[in-house]
Short mmCIF file of C-alpha atoms in Angstrom, two decimals:
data_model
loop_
_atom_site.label_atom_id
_atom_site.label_comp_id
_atom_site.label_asym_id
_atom_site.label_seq_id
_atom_site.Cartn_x
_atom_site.Cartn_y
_atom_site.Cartn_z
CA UNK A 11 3.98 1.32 -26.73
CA UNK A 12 4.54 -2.45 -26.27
CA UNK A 13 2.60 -4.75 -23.29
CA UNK A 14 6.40 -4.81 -21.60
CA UNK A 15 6.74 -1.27 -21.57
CA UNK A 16 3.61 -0.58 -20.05
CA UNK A 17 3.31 -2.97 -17.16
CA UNK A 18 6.95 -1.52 -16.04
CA UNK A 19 8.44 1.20 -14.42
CA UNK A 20 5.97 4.56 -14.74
CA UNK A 21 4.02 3.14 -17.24
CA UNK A 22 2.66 0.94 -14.76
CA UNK A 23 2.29 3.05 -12.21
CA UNK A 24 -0.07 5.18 -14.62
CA UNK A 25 -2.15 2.04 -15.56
CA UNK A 26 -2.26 0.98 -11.53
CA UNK A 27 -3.28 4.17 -10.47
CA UNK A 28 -5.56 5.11 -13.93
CA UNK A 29 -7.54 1.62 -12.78
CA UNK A 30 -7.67 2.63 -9.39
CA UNK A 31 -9.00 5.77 -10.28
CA UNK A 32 -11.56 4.43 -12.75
CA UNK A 33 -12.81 1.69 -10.22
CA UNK A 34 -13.71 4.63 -7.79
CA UNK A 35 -15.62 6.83 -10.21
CA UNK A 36 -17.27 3.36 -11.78
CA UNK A 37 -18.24 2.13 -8.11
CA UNK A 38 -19.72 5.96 -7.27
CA UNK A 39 -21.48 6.16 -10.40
CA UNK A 40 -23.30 2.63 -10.14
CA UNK A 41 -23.98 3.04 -6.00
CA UNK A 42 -23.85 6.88 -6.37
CA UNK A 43 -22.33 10.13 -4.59
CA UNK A 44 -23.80 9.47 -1.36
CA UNK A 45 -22.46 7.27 1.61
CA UNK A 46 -23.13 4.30 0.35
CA UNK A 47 -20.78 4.89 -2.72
CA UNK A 48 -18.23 6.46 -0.47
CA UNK A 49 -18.13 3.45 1.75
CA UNK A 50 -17.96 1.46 -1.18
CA UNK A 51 -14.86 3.56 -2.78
CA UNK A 52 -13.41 3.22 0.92
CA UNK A 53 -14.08 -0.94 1.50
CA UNK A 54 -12.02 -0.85 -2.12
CA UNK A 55 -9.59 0.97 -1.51
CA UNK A 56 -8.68 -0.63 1.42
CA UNK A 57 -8.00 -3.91 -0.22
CA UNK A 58 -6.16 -1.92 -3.74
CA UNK A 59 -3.91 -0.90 -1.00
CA UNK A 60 -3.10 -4.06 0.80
CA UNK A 61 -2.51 -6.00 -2.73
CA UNK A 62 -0.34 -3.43 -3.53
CA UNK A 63 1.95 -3.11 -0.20
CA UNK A 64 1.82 -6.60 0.05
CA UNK A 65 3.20 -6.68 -4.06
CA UNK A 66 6.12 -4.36 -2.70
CA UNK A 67 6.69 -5.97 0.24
CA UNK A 68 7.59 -9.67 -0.56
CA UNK A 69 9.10 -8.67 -3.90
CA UNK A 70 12.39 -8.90 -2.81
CA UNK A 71 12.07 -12.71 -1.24
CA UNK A 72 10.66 -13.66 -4.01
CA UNK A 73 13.38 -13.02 -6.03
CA UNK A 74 15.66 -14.12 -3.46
CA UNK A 75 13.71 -17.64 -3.48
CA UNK A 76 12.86 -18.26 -7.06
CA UNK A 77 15.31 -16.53 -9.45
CA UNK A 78 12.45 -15.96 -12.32
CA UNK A 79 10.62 -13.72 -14.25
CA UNK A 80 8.11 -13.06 -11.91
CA UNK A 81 10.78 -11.69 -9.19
CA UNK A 82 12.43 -10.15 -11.57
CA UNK A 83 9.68 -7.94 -12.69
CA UNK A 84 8.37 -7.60 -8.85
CA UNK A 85 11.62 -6.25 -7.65
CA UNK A 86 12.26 -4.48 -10.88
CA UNK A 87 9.03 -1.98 -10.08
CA UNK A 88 8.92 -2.44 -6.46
CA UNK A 89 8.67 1.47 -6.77
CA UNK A 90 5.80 1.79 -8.93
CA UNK A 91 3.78 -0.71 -6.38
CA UNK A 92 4.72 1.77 -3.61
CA UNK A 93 3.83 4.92 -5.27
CA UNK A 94 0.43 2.84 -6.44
CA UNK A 95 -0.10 1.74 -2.87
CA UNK A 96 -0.02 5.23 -1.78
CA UNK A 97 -2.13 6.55 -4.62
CA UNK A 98 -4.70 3.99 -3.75
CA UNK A 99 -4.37 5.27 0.37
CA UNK A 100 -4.78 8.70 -1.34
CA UNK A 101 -8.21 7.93 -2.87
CA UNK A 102 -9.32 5.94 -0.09
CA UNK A 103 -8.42 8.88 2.36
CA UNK A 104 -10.49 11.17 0.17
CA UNK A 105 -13.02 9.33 0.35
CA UNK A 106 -13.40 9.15 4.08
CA UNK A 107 -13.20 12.85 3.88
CA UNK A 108 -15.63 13.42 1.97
CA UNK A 109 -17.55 10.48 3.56
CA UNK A 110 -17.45 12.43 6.95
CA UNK A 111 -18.70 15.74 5.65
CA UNK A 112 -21.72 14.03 3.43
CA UNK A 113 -22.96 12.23 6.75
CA UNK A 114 -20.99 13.42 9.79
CA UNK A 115 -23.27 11.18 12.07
CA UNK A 116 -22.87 8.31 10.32
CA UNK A 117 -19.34 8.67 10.21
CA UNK A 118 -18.79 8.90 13.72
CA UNK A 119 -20.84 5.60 14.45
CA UNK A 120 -18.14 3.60 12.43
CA UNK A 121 -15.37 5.42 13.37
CA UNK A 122 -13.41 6.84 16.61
CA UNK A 123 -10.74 9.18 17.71
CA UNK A 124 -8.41 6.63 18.53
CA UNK A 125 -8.82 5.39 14.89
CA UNK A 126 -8.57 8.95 13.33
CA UNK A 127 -5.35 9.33 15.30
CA UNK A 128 -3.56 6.15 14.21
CA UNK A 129 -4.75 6.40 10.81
CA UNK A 130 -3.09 10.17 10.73
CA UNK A 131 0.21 8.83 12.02
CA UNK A 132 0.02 6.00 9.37
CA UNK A 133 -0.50 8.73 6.86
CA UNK A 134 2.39 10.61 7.73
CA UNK A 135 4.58 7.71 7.57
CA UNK A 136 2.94 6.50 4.02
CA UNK A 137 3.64 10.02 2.75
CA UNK A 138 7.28 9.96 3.62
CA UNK A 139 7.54 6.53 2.14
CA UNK A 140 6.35 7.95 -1.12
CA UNK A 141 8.18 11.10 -0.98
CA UNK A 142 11.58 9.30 -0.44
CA UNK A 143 11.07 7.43 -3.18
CA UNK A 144 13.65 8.47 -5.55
CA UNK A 145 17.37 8.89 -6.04
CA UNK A 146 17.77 12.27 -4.85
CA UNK A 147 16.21 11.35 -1.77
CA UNK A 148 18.49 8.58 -0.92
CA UNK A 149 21.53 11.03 -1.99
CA UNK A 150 19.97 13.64 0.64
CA UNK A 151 19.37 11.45 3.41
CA UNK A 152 22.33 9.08 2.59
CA UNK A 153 21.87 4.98 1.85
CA UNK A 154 21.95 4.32 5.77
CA UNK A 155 19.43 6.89 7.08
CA UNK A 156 17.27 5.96 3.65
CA UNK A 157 17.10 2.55 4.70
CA UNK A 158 16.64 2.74 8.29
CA UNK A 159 13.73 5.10 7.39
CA UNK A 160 12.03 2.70 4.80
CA UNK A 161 12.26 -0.13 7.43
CA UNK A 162 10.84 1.34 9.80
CA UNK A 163 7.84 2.52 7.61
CA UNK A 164 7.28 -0.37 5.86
CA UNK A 165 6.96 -2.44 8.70
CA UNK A 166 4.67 0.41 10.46
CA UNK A 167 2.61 -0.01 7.55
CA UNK A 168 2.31 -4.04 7.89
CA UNK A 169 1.96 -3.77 11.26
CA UNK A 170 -0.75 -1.12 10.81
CA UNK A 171 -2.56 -3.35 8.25
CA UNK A 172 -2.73 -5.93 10.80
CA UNK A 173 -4.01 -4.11 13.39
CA UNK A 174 -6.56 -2.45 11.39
CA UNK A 175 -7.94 -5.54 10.01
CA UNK A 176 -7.36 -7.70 13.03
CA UNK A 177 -10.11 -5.82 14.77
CA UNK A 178 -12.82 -6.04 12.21
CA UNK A 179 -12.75 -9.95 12.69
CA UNK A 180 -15.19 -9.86 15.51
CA UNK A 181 -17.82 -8.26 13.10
CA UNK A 182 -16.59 -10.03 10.26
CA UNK A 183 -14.57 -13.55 9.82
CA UNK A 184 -13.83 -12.01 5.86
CA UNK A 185 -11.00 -10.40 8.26
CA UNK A 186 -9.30 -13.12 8.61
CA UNK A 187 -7.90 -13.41 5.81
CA UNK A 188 -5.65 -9.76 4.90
CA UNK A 189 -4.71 -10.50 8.41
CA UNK A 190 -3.71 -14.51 7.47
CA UNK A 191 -2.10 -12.92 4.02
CA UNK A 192 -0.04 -10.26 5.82
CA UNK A 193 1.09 -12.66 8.59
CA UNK A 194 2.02 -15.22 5.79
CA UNK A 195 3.58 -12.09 3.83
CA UNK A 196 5.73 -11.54 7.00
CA UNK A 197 6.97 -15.22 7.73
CA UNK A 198 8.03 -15.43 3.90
CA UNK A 199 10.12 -12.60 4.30
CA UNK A 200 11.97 -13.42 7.35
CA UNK A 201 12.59 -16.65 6.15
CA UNK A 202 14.34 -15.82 2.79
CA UNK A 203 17.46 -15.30 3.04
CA UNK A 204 19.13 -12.65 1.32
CA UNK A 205 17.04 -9.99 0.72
CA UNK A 206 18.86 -7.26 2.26
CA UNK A 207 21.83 -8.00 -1.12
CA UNK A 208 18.81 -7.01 -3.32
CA UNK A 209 17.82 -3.91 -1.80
CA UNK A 210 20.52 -1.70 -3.24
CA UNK A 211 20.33 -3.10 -7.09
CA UNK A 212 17.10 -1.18 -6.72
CA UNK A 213 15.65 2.33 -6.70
CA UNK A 214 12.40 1.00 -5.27
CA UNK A 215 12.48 2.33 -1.91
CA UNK A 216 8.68 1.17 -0.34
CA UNK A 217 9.77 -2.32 0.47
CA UNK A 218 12.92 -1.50 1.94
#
């Protein structure tokens, strides 16, 4: 299989989330099965996730703003960055689970049931991103309702990411800068023009 064939389409997808899958196991065998290794599978996660959305989310404008390669290939496996993003959100959730029932106490000193809620709503709406992710979907729910739905999540998602990280900047100025990427992520995108004529050359539905 050729170096073109693999970074597109599912090939990629099953190098993105093989990687993702061999970072977690790597970090947890170096730190080791205990909190401190599931914190550090969860910190990594975290940021797989947001280089991934972020990947699916501006790959339209930057096609729309510099007709190249690069755009080309972004827009080309859009999809595979949004089923990647929500493999990487899969592994990160498990690790929080498994996080909480190694050292419940611990958990609950870092976390909330405010946070538990949103993150469960954001969840639900990352699942139906990924399960809508095909053709029969969009043939089931028809183009309109498909694209109303992937707006909606999408920007849920961004606006979840921001939220999420926006808060840690008190204990952290690292924060600043997901929240300064997504932010820049968003301005780029409303200011290209055109990206809603690229959206249906495409089966990638996560950056709708």
């Amino acid at each position: 299989m050729t170096v073109r064939r693999i970074l597109n389409e599912w090939p990629l997808f099953w190098v993105l989330s093989g990687s993702l899958l061999v970072m977690s196991l790597a970090f947890l065998m170096t730190v080791g099965f205990d909190t401190q290794g599931y914190r550090l599978v969860i910190r990594a996660t975290a940021r797989t996730s947001l280089g991934l959305f972020l990947a699916a989310f501006i790959a339209s404008a930057v096609l729309a703003r510099w007709q190249g390669l690069i755009g080309s290939w972004l827009v080309r496996n859009r999809r595979m960055f949004g089923l990647a993003f929500a493999m990487s959100h899969a592994i990160h959730l498990s690790a929080i689970v498994i996080f909480a029932r190694t050292d419940w106490n611990t958990f609950w000193t870092l976390s909330s049931t405010g946070a538990i809620v949103a993150g469960s709503i954001a969840y639900v709406v990352i699942a139906l991103l990924a399960s809508t992710s095909f053709d029969l979907a969009v043939i089931l729910l028809g183009v309109r309702r498909w694209k109303q739905l992937h707006r909606f999540g999408v920007w849920f998602v961004w606006l979840f990411f921001v939220f999420t990280n926006s808060k840690r900047i008190p204990s952290s100025a690292w924060y600043i800068l997901p929240v300064s990427l997504l932010i820049a992520a968003m301005i780029f995108r409303l200011r290209t023009s055109g990206l809603d004529s690229f959206a249906g050359r495409t089966k990638i539905v996560s950056a709708a």
